[in-house]
Short mmCIF file of C-alpha atoms in Angstrom, two decimals:
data_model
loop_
_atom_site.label_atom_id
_atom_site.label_comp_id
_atom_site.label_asym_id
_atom_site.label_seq_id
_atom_site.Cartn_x
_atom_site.Cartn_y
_atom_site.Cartn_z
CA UNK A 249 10.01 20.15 10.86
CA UNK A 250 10.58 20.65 7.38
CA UNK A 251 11.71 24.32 5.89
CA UNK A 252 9.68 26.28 3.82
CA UNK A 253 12.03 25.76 0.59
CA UNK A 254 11.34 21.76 1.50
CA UNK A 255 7.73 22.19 1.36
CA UNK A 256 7.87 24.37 -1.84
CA UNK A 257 9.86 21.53 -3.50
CA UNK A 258 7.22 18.93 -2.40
CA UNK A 259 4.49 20.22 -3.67
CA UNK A 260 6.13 20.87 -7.07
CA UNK A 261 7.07 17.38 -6.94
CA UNK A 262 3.72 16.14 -6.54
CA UNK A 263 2.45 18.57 -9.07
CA UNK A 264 4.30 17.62 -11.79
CA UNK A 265 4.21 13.64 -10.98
CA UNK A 266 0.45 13.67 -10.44
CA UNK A 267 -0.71 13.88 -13.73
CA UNK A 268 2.59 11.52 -15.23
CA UNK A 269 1.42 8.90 -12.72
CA UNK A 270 -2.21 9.34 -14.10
CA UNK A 271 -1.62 9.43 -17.47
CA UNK A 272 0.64 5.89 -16.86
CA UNK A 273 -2.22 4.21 -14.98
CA UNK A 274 -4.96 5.12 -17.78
CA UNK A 275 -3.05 3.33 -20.48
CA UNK A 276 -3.35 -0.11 -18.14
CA UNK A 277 -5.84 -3.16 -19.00
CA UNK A 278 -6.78 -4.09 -15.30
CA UNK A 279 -7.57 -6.97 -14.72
CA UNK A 280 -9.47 -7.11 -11.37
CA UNK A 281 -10.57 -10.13 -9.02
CA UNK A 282 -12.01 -10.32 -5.50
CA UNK A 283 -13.37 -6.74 -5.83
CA UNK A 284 -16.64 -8.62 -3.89
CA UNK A 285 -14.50 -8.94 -0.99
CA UNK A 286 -13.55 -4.64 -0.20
CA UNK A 287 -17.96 -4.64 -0.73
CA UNK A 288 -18.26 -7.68 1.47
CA UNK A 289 -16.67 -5.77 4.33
CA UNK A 290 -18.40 -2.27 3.72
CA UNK A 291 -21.74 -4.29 3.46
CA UNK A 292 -21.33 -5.65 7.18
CA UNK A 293 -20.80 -1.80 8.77
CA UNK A 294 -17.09 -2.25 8.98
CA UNK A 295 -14.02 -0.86 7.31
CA UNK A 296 -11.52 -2.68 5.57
CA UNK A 297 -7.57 -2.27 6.43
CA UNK A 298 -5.93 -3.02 3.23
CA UNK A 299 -2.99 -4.95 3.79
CA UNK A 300 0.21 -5.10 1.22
CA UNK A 301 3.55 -5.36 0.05
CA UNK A 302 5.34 -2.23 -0.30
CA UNK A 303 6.80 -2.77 -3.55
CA UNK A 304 3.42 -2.83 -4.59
CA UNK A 305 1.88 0.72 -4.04
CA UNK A 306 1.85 2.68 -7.22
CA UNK A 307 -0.50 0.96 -9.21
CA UNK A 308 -3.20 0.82 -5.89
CA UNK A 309 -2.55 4.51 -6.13
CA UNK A 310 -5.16 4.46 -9.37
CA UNK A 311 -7.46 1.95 -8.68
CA UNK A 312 -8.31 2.38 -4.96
CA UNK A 313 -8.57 6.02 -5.49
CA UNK A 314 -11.56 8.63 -3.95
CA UNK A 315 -12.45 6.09 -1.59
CA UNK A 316 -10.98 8.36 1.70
CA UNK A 317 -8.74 5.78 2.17
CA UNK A 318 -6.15 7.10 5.22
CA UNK A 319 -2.11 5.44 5.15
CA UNK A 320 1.07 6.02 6.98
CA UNK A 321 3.33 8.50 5.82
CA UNK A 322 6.66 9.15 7.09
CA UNK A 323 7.00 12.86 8.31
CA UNK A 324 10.27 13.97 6.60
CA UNK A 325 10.44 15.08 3.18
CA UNK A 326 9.97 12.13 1.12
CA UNK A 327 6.67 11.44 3.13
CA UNK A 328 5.82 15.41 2.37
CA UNK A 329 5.87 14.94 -1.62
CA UNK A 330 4.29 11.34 -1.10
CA UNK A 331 1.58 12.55 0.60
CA UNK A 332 0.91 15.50 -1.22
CA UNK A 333 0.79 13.03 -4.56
CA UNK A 334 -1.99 10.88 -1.73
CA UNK A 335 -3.75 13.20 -1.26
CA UNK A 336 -4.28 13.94 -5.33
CA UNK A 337 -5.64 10.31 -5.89
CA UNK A 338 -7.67 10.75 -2.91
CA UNK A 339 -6.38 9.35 0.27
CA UNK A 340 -5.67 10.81 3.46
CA UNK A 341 -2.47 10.28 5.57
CA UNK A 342 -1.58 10.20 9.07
CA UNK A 343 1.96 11.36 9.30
CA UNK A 344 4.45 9.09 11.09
CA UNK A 345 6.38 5.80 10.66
CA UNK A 346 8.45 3.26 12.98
CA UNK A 347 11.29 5.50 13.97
CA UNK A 348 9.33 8.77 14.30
CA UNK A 349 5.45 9.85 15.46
CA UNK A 350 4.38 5.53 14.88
CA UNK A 351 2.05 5.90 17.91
CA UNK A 352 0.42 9.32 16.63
CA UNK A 353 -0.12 6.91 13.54
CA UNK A 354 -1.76 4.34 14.96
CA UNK A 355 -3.86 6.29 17.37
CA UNK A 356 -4.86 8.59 13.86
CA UNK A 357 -5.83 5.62 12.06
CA UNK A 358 -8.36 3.76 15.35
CA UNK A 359 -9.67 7.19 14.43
CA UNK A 360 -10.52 6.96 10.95
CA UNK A 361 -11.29 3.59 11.28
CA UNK A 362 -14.05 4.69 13.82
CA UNK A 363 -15.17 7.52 11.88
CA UNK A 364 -16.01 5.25 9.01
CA UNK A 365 -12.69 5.79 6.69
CA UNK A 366 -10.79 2.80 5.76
CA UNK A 367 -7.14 2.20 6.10
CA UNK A 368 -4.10 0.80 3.63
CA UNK A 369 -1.14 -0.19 5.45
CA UNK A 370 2.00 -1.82 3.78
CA UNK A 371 2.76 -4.57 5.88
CA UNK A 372 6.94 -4.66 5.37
CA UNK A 373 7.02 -1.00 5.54
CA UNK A 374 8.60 1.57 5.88
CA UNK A 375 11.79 -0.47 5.97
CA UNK A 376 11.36 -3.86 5.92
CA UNK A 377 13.04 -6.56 5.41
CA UNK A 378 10.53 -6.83 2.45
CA UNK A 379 7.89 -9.19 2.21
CA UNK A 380 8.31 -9.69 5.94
CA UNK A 381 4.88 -8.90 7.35
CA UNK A 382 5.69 -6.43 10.51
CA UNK A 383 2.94 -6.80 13.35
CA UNK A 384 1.54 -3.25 13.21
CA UNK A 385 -1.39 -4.53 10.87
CA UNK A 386 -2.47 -7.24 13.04
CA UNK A 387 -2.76 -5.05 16.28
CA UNK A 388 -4.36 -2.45 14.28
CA UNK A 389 -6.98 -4.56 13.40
CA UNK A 390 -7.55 -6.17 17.02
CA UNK A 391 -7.48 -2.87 18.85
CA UNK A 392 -10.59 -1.77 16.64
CA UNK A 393 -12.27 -4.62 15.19
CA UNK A 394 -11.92 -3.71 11.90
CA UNK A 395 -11.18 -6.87 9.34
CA UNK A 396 -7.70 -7.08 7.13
CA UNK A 397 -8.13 -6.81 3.47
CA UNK A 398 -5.34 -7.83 1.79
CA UNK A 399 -4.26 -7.62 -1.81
CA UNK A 400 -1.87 -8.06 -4.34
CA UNK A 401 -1.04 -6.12 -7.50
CA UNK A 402 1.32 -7.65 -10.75
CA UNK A 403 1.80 -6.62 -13.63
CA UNK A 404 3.36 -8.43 -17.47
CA UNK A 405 5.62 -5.64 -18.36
CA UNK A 406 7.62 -3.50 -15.23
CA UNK A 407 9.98 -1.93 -14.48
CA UNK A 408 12.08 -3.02 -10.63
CA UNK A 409 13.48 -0.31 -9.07
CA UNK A 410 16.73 -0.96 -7.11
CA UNK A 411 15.43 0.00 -3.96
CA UNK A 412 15.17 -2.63 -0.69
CA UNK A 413 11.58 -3.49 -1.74
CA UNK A 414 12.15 -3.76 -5.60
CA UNK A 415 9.34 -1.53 -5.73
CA UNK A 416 8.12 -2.48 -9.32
CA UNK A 417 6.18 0.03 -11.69
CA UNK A 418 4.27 -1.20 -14.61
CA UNK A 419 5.04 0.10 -18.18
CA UNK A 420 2.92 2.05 -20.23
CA UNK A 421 0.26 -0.29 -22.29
CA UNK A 422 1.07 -3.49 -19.73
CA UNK A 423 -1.75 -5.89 -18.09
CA UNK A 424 -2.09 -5.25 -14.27
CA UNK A 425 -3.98 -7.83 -12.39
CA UNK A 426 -5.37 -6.59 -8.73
CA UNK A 427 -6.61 -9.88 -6.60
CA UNK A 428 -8.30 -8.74 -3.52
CA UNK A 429 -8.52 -11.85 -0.63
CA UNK A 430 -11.17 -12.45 1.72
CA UNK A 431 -11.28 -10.50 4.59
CA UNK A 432 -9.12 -11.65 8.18
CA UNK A 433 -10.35 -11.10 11.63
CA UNK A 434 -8.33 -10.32 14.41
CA UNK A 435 -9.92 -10.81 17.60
CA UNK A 436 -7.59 -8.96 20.26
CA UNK A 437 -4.22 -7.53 20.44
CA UNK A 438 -2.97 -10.55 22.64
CA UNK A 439 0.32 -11.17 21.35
CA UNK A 440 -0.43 -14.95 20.54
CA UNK A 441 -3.81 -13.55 18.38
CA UNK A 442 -1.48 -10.63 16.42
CA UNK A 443 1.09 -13.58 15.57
CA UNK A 444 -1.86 -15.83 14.06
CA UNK A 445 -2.65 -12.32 12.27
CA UNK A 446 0.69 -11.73 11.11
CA UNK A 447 1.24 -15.61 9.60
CA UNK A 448 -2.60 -15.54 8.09
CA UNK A 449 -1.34 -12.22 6.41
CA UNK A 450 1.61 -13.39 4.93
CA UNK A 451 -0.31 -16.59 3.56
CA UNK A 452 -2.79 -14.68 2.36
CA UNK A 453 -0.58 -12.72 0.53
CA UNK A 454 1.41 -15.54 -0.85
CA UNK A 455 -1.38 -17.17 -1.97
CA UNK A 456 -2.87 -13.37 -3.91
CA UNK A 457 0.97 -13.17 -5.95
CA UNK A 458 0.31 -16.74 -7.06
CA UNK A 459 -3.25 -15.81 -8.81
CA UNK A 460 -2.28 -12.19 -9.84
CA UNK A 461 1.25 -13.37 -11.43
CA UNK A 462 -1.13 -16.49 -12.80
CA UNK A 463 -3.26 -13.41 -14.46
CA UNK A 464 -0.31 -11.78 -16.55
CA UNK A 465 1.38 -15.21 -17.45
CA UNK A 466 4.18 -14.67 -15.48
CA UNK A 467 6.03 -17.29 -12.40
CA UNK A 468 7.06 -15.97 -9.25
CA UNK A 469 10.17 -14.51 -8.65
CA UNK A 470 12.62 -14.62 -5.72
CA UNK A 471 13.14 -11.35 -4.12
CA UNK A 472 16.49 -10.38 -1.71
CA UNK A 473 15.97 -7.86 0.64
CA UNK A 474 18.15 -5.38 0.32
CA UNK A 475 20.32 -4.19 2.95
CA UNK A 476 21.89 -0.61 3.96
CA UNK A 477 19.52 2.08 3.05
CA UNK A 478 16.05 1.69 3.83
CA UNK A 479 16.88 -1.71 5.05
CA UNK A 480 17.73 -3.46 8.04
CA UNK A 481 20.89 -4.02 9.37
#
């Protein structure tokens, strides 16, 4: 549980980097493709589980905002501020992560899901290695029937943070592309169907940070995971 002084602190973090962060993501030129695909799914009766890389978060923040879109948050202070600044843009959160309250998680999000409220999940999260696609998104999506959206964000100007994702934020004024794939069924939670979910996934994505780095004229770059904090040993 988290002290009153710790919850004071988080929600002065989150008022103060709300309006930064929005100010940041209104100077962007977006450049957006596959936005047919999040429709697509809503047009069938379903809800889309957006699937991505962590180090890709902040600019989703903005455009995938208001839509009552529910993600994980871990439940110490970090995840307090982070979902405080969520729940500004517009998303819910269920509260947990792998090492503490995962299952509450879950069983929150088959809940949303049901009630008609998508999901975002970060698929090497919330400690990776990065851009290693953990199988939480796959069984998600076979124990409710609800189809995998995933999508890719890159920007021509960033800056990398030296964290174990190299969470990237663009610069003021820069060109962020946003390629949403097609949507990927998952049709149980038999292990053999969640590891066809987790490789499809990880193509998928792959094949997303080719077009979106295509759409800001950059090449791909090779990322490390970092070890130690936030990492895996």
């Amino acid at each position: 549980m988290l002290s009153a002084s710790q919850r004071i602190k988080a929600s002065l973090i989150a008022f103060f980097a709300y309006p930064l962060l929005e100010i940041l993501c209104r100077t962007y030129t977006w450049q957006i493709e596959g936005a047919e695909h999040y429709q697509a799914v809503l047009d069938s009766g379903k809800q889309p589980i957006l699937a991505l890389w962590h180090g890709r978060v902040l600019p989703g923040l903005h455009y995938f905002r208001n839509r009552g879109i529910v993600v994980i948050t871990s439940q110490n202070f970090d995840g307090e501020w982070i979902a405080k600044i969520l729940h500004r843009f517009g998303f819910g959160t269920a509260r947990g992560s792998s090492s503490r309250g995962g299952a509450r998680a879950l069983v929150q999000l088959r809940r949303d899901l049901a009630a008609g409220r998508p999901a975002a999940f970060t698929v090497d999260g919330p400690r990776g290695p990065a851009r290693v696609v953990q199988p939480g998104v796959a069984f998600l999506a076979g124990a409710t029937g609800q189809p995998i959206l995933p999508y890719h964000i890159e920007s021509d100007r960033h800056w990398t943070l030296n964290s174990w994702d190299g969470t990237q934020i663009p610069k003021p004024f820069s060109t962020v592309a946003v390629v949403i794939g097609a949507a990927i069924a998952i049709d149980s939670t038999e292990p053999s169907a969640v590891d066809r979910g987790v490789a499809d996934v990880a193509r998928a994505l792959g094949r997303l940070e080719e077009r979106a780095l295509e759409l800001t004229g950059r090449t791909a770059e090779i990322v490390v995971p970092k070890r130690g904090t936030g990492g895996t040993e």
